[in-house]
Structures are given as C-alpha cells and as structure tokens.
Short mmCIF file of C-alpha atoms in Angstrom, two decimals:
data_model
loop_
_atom_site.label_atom_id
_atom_site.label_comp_id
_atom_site.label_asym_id
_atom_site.label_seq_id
_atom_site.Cartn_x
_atom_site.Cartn_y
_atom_site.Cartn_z
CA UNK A 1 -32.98 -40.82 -20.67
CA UNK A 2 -29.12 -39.97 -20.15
CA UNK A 3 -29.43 -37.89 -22.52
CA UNK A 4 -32.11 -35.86 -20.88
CA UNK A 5 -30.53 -35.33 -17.82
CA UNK A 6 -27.25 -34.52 -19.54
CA UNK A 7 -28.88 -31.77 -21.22
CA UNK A 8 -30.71 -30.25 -18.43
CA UNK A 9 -27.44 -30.15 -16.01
CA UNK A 10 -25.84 -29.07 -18.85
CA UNK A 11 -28.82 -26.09 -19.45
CA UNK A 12 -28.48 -25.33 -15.66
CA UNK A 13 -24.84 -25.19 -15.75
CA UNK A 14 -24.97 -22.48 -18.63
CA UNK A 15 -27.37 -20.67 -16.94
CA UNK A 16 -25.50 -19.95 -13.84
CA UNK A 17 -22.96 -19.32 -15.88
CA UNK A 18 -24.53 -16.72 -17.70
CA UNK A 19 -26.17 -15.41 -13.95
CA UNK A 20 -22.93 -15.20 -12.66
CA UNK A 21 -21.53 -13.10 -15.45
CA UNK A 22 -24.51 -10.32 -15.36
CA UNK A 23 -23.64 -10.23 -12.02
CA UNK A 24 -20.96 -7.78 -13.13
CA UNK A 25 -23.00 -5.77 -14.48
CA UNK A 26 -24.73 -4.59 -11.46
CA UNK A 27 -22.62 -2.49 -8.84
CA UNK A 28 -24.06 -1.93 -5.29
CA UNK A 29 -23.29 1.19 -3.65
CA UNK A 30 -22.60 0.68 0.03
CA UNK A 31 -23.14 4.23 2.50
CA UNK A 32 -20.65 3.52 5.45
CA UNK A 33 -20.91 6.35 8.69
CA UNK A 34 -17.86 6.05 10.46
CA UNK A 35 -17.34 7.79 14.10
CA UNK A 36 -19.99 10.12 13.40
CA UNK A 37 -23.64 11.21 14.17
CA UNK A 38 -26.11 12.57 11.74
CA UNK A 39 -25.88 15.93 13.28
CA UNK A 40 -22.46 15.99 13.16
CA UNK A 41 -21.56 19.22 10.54
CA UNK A 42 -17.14 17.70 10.96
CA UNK A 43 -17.21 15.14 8.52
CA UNK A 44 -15.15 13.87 5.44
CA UNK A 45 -17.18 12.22 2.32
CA UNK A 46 -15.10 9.98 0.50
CA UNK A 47 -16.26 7.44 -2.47
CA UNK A 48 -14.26 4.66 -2.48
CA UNK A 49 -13.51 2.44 -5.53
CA UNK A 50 -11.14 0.01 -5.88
CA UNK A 51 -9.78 -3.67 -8.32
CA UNK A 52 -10.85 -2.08 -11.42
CA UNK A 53 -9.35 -4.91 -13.13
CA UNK A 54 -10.35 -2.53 -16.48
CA UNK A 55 -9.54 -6.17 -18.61
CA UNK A 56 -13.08 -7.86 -16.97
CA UNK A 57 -14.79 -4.73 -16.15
CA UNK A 58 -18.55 -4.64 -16.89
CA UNK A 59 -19.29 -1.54 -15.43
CA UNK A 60 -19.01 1.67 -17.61
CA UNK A 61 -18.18 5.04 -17.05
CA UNK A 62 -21.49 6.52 -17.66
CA UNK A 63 -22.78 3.78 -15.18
CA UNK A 64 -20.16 4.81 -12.71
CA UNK A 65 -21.03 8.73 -13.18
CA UNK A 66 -25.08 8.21 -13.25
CA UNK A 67 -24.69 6.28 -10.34
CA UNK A 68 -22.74 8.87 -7.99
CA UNK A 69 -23.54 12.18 -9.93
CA UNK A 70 -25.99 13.43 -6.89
CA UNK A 71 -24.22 12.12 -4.31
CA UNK A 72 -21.91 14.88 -2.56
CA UNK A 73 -18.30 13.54 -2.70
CA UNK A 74 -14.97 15.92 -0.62
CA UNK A 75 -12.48 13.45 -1.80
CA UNK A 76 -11.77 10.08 -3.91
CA UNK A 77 -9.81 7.16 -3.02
CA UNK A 78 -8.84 4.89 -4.90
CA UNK A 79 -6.99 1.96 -3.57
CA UNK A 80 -4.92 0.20 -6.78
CA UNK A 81 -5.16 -3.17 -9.34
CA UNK A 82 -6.17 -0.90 -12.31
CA UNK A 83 -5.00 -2.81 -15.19
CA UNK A 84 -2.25 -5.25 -15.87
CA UNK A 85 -1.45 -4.69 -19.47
CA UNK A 86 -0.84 -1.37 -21.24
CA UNK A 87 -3.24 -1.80 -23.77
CA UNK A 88 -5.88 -1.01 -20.78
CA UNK A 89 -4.57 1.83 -20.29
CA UNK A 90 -6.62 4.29 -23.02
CA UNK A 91 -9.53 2.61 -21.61
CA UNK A 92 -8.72 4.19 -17.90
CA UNK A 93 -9.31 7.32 -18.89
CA UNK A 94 -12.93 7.80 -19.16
CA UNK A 95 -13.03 6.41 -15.85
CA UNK A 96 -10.77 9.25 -14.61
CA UNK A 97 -12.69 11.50 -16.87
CA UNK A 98 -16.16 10.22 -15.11
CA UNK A 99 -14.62 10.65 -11.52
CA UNK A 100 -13.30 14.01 -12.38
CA UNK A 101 -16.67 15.10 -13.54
CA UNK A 102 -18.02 14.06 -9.71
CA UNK A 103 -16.09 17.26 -8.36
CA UNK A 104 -14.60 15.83 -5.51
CA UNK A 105 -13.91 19.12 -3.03
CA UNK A 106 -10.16 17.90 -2.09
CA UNK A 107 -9.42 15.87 -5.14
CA UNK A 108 -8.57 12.56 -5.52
CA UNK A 109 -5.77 9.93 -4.68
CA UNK A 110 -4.43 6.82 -5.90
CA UNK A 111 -2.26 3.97 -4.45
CA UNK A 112 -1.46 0.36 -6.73
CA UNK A 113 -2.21 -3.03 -6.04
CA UNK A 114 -0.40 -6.24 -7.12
CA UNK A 115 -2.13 -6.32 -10.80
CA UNK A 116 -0.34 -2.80 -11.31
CA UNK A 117 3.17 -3.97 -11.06
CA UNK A 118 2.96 -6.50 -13.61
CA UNK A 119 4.04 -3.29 -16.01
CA UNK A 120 7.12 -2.13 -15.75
CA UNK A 121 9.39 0.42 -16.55
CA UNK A 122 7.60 2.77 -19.16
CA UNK A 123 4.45 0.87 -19.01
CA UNK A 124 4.05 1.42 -15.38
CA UNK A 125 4.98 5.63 -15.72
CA UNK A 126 2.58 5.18 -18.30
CA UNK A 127 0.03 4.36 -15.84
CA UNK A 128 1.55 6.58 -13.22
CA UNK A 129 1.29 9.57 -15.91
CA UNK A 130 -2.48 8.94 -16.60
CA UNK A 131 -3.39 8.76 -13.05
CA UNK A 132 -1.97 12.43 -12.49
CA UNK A 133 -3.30 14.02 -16.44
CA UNK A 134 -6.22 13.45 -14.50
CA UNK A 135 -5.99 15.19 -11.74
CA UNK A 136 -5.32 12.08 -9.53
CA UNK A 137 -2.40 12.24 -6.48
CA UNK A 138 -0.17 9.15 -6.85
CA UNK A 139 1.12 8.14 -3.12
CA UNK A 140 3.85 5.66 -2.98
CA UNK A 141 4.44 4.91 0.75
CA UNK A 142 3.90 8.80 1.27
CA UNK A 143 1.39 11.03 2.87
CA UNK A 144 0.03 14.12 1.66
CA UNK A 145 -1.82 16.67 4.38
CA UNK A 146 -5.16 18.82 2.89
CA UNK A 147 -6.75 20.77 5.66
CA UNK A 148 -11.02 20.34 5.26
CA UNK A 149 -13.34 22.69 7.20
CA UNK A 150 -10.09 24.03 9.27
CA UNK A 151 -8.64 20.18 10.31
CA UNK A 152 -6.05 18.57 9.13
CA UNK A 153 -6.44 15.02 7.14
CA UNK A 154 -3.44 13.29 6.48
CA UNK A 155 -4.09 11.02 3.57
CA UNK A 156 -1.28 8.82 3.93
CA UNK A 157 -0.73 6.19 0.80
CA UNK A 158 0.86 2.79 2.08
CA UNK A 159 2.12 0.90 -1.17
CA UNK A 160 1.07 -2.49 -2.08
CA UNK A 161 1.64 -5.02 0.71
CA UNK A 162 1.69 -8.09 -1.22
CA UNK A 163 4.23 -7.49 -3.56
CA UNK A 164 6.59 -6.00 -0.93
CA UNK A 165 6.51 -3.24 -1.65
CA UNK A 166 5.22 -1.62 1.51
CA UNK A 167 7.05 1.17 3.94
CA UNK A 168 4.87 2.14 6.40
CA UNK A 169 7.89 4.29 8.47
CA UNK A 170 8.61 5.72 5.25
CA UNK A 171 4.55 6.76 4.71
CA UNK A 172 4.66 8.03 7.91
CA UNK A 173 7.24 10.37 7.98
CA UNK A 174 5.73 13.76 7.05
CA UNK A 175 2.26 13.06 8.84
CA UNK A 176 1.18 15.86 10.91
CA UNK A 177 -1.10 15.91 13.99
CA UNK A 178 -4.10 15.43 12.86
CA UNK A 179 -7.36 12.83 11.11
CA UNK A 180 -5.40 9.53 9.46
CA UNK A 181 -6.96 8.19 6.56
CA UNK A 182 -4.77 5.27 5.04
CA UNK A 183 -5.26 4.21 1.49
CA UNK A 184 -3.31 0.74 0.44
CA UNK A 185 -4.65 -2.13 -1.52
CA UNK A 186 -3.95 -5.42 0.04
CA UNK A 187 -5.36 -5.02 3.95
CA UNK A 188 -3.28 -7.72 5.34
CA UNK A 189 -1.01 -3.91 6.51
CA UNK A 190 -3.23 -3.85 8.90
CA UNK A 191 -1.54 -6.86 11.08
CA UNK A 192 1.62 -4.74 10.57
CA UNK A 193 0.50 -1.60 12.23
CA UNK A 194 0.22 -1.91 15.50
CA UNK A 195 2.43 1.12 16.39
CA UNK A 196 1.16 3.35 14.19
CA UNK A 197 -2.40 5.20 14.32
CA UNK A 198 -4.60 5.41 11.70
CA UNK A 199 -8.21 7.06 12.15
CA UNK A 200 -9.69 4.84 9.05
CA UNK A 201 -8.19 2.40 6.55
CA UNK A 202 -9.66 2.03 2.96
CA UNK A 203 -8.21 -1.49 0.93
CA UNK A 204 -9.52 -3.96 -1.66
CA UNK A 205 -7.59 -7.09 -3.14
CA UNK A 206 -10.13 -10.34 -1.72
CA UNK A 207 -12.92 -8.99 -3.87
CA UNK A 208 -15.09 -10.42 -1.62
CA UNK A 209 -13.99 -13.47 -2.86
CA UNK A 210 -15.60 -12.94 -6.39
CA UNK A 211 -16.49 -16.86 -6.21
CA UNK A 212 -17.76 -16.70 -2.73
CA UNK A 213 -19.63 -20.06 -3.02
CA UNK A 214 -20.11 -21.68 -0.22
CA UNK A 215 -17.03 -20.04 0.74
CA UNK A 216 -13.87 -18.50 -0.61
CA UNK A 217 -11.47 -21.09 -0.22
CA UNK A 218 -9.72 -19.88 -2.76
CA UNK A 219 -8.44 -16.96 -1.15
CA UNK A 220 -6.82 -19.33 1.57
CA UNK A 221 -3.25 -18.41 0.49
CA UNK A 222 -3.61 -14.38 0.07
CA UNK A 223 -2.66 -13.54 3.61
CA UNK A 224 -3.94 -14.40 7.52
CA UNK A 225 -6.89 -11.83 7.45
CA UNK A 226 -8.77 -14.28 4.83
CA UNK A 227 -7.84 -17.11 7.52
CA UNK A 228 -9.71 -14.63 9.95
CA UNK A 229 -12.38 -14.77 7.64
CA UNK A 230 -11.94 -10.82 7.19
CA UNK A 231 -12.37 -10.58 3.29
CA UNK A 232 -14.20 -8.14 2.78
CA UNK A 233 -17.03 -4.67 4.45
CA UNK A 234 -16.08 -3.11 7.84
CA UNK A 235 -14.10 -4.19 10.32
CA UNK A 236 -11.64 -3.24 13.55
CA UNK A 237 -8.43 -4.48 14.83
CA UNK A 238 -7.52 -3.49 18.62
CA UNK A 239 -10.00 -0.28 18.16
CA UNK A 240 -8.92 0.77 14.74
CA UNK A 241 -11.77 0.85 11.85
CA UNK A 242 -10.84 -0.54 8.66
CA UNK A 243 -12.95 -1.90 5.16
CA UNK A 244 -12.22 -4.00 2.68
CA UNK A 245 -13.99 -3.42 -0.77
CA UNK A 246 -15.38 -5.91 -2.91
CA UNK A 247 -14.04 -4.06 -5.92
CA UNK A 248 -15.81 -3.01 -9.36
CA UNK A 249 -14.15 -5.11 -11.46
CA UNK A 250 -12.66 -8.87 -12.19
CA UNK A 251 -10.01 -11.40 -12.43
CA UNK A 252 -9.12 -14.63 -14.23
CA UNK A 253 -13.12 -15.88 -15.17
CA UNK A 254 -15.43 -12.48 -15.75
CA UNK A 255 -18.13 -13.83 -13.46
CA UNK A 256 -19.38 -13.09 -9.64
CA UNK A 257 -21.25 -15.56 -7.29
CA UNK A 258 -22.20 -14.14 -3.95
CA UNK A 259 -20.93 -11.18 -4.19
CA UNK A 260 -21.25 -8.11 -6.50
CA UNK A 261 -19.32 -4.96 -8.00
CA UNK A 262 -19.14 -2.43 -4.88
CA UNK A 263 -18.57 1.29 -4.88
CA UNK A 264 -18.51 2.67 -1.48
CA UNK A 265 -19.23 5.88 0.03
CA UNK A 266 -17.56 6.63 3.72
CA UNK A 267 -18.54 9.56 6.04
CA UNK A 268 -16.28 9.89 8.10
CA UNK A 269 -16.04 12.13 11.60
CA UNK A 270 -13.47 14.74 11.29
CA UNK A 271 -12.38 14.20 14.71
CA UNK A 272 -9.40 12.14 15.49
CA UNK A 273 -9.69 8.58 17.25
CA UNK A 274 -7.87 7.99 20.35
CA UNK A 275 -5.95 4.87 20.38
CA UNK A 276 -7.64 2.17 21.21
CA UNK A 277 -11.35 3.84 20.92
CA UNK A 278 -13.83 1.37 19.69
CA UNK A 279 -16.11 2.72 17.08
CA UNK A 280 -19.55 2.16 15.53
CA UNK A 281 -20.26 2.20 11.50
CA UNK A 282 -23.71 1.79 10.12
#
C-alpha cells in the first residue's frame, strides 16, 4: 500500500514536471495601448521581447516570426539577458535574423541585463558585434533620437541596474524635446527616476517569477519593486507608465508555473506625457 501511494505522488510529481516544462513552449502575446485612442493616427508600435536566456529557450525562431509576421511593428526593443556563455552566441542569430525579417519601420534597439555581463572582454564584443551585424542599435546608458510621422522619439537605453552599471544623467544627456521611451532590463530604475521624465518604460528581469507558485518568494531579494509586489505587466509610479515583461526564455530549471513565455506588443501615443499625467493601458 506504501508503495502505491509512493508511486502515484511520484507519477503526479513527474507530471507537473513535465507540464511545467511545455509551458515554455507556448509564448503569449500581450497587445498593450498606452495613452492612446483607437482613432488616434500618432502612434508608435513597438514589439517588445526580452530574458531570452537562449541556454533554456523553447521558443524558436520560426515560432517567434510566424507568430508576429502580420502584425505591423515601427520599432523593436529589446531589453537585455541574452545569453551568458559564448557558445550561445551562433544560436542568437536566427533570432536576429527572424526579427529582422519583421521589418520594423525605425529599426531595432538593444540594452543588456545581468546574464550578459557574465562575458567579458572579447566574449561580451562578441555579443555586442552580433547585436549590430544585425542591424540592432546597442545603447549603453545613451539615447538615440529617430523622428516617426514628424515627432521626435528619444529612445534612451539605461544600462543594467543590477549590476551597477546604470547612468541615468549620462543616458540623458543628448535627449531632445520630445516622446521618452526608456529601454533597461532590471525595472527597479524606476525608484531612481524621479527627476527625470520618461513617456514609457519597457524592462524584464522578474520573469514573472517563472515559479510563480503560490507566490514568487523567490524573487524577495532582486530589488524593492518585487517587495511592492510589482513583478511583472503594466504599471505607474507617480503618473509615469512602465511594464515589466515576463520574458521568452529561462533560468536555472527550464520549467514555468503560473506564468508563461511573453512577447509584447505596445502602441503607444506619439504625444508626450506631462509630468505627473495619469494614464490608462488596455
């Protein structure tokens, strides 16, 4: 009779095991309107991808392209923790290669997360280099202007937060009057900001928590949003909007409970918030 049940929780077990890992297999694509109306003809699309994690990454490229080839994309963001070995680093490509073939109208832009900076020295130009063959702008605490349907959008790249990396005076320097889209990877910047305006902020890191059963306690020691319980979707501090993907891939175990891969797609109003403007997203 021990036996029995032995072998029954030990059948359950393996099959939430097993759940849990084809979990990564399926990515959810999330529409976010930001500031905007569906009449509005001033808006920004941007798909949004971010924790890649390409060493427990179940979703392919052809998955990733099927999945957003009709969708009509202006620019890409991607917000860092590609890879932490060089060996992953052939394997990037397609990606690129798939998110190139999407045709994004003002091209596409890259900051890096924690996992990133585990290379170093070559192996991190390495990574650096295949971002850019690709057609990918690399932003390092530095802003880069593009002006779409006559306005200008400062995309303004905030390096990784949790590593120490970040500057935000320094990212700030060059940005011109205008729509401010940040891009960083850990959102935990966002306590850090208070004197400097940003129209929308795109971020990963929490994964949603990956585990998020019953809750991410876990995550506890990765900064005070998660102590907020601000992990992961759409959110505001004192009037500014700001999301936190769940990410497309993994870390550690290759396995997802209560939450899923997410790619994200963001219209966003072309108009500049004021400061301190509360906003709606749907």
């Amino acid at each position: 009779m021990i036996f029995f049940f032995v072998f029954i929780i030990l059948m359950l077990l393996l099959f939430m095991i097993y759940k849990a890992h084809r979990n990564t297999y399926e990515a959810v694509l999330h529409k976010v309107k930001v500031h905007c109306h569906e009449s509005d003809p001033d808006v920004v699309r941007i798909l949004h991808l971010s924790d890649l994690h390409l060493e427990k990454l179940s979703i392919s490229p052809d998955y990733l392209y099927k999945k957003l080839k009709d969708e009509p994309i202006d620019l890409i963001a991607l917000t860092g923790d590609f890879l932490d070995r060089e060996t992953s680093i052939p394997k990037f490509g397609p990606y690129l290669t798939a998110l190139q073939k999407l045709n994004p109208t003002y091209g596409m832009y890259a900051v890096f997360g924690n996992h990133d900076y585990v290379l170093q020295g070559e192996q991190f130009e390495h990574l650096r280099a295949t971002l850019e063959q690709h057609g990918c702008t690399v932003l390092q605490n530095e802003a880069k202007s593009v002006s779409i349907k006559g306005k200008t959008v400062n995309i303004i790249g905030i390096d990784d937060f949790y590593t120490g990396r970040s500057d935000v005076e320094k990212a700030y320097v060059h940005v011109k009057d205008g729509l401010n889209l940040v891009l960083t990877h850990d959102p935990n910047i966002v306590l850090h900001m208070r004197h400097y305006h940003f129209d929308y902020l795109l971020s990963g890191h929490f994964h949603g928590g990956q585990i998020h059963w019953p809750k991410p306690y876990h995550l506890v020691k990765m900064g005070k949003l998660v102590r907020m319980n601000i992990i992961k979707g759409y959110h505001e501090l004192e009037g500014k909007p700001f999301y936190i993907s769940e990410g497309l891939g993994q870390t550690g175990v290759n396995i997802r409970i209560g939450t899923k891969p997410e790619i994200t797609l963001h219209t966003l109003s072309l108009t500049p918030l004021h400061q301190g403007e509360a906003v709606k997203a749907v």
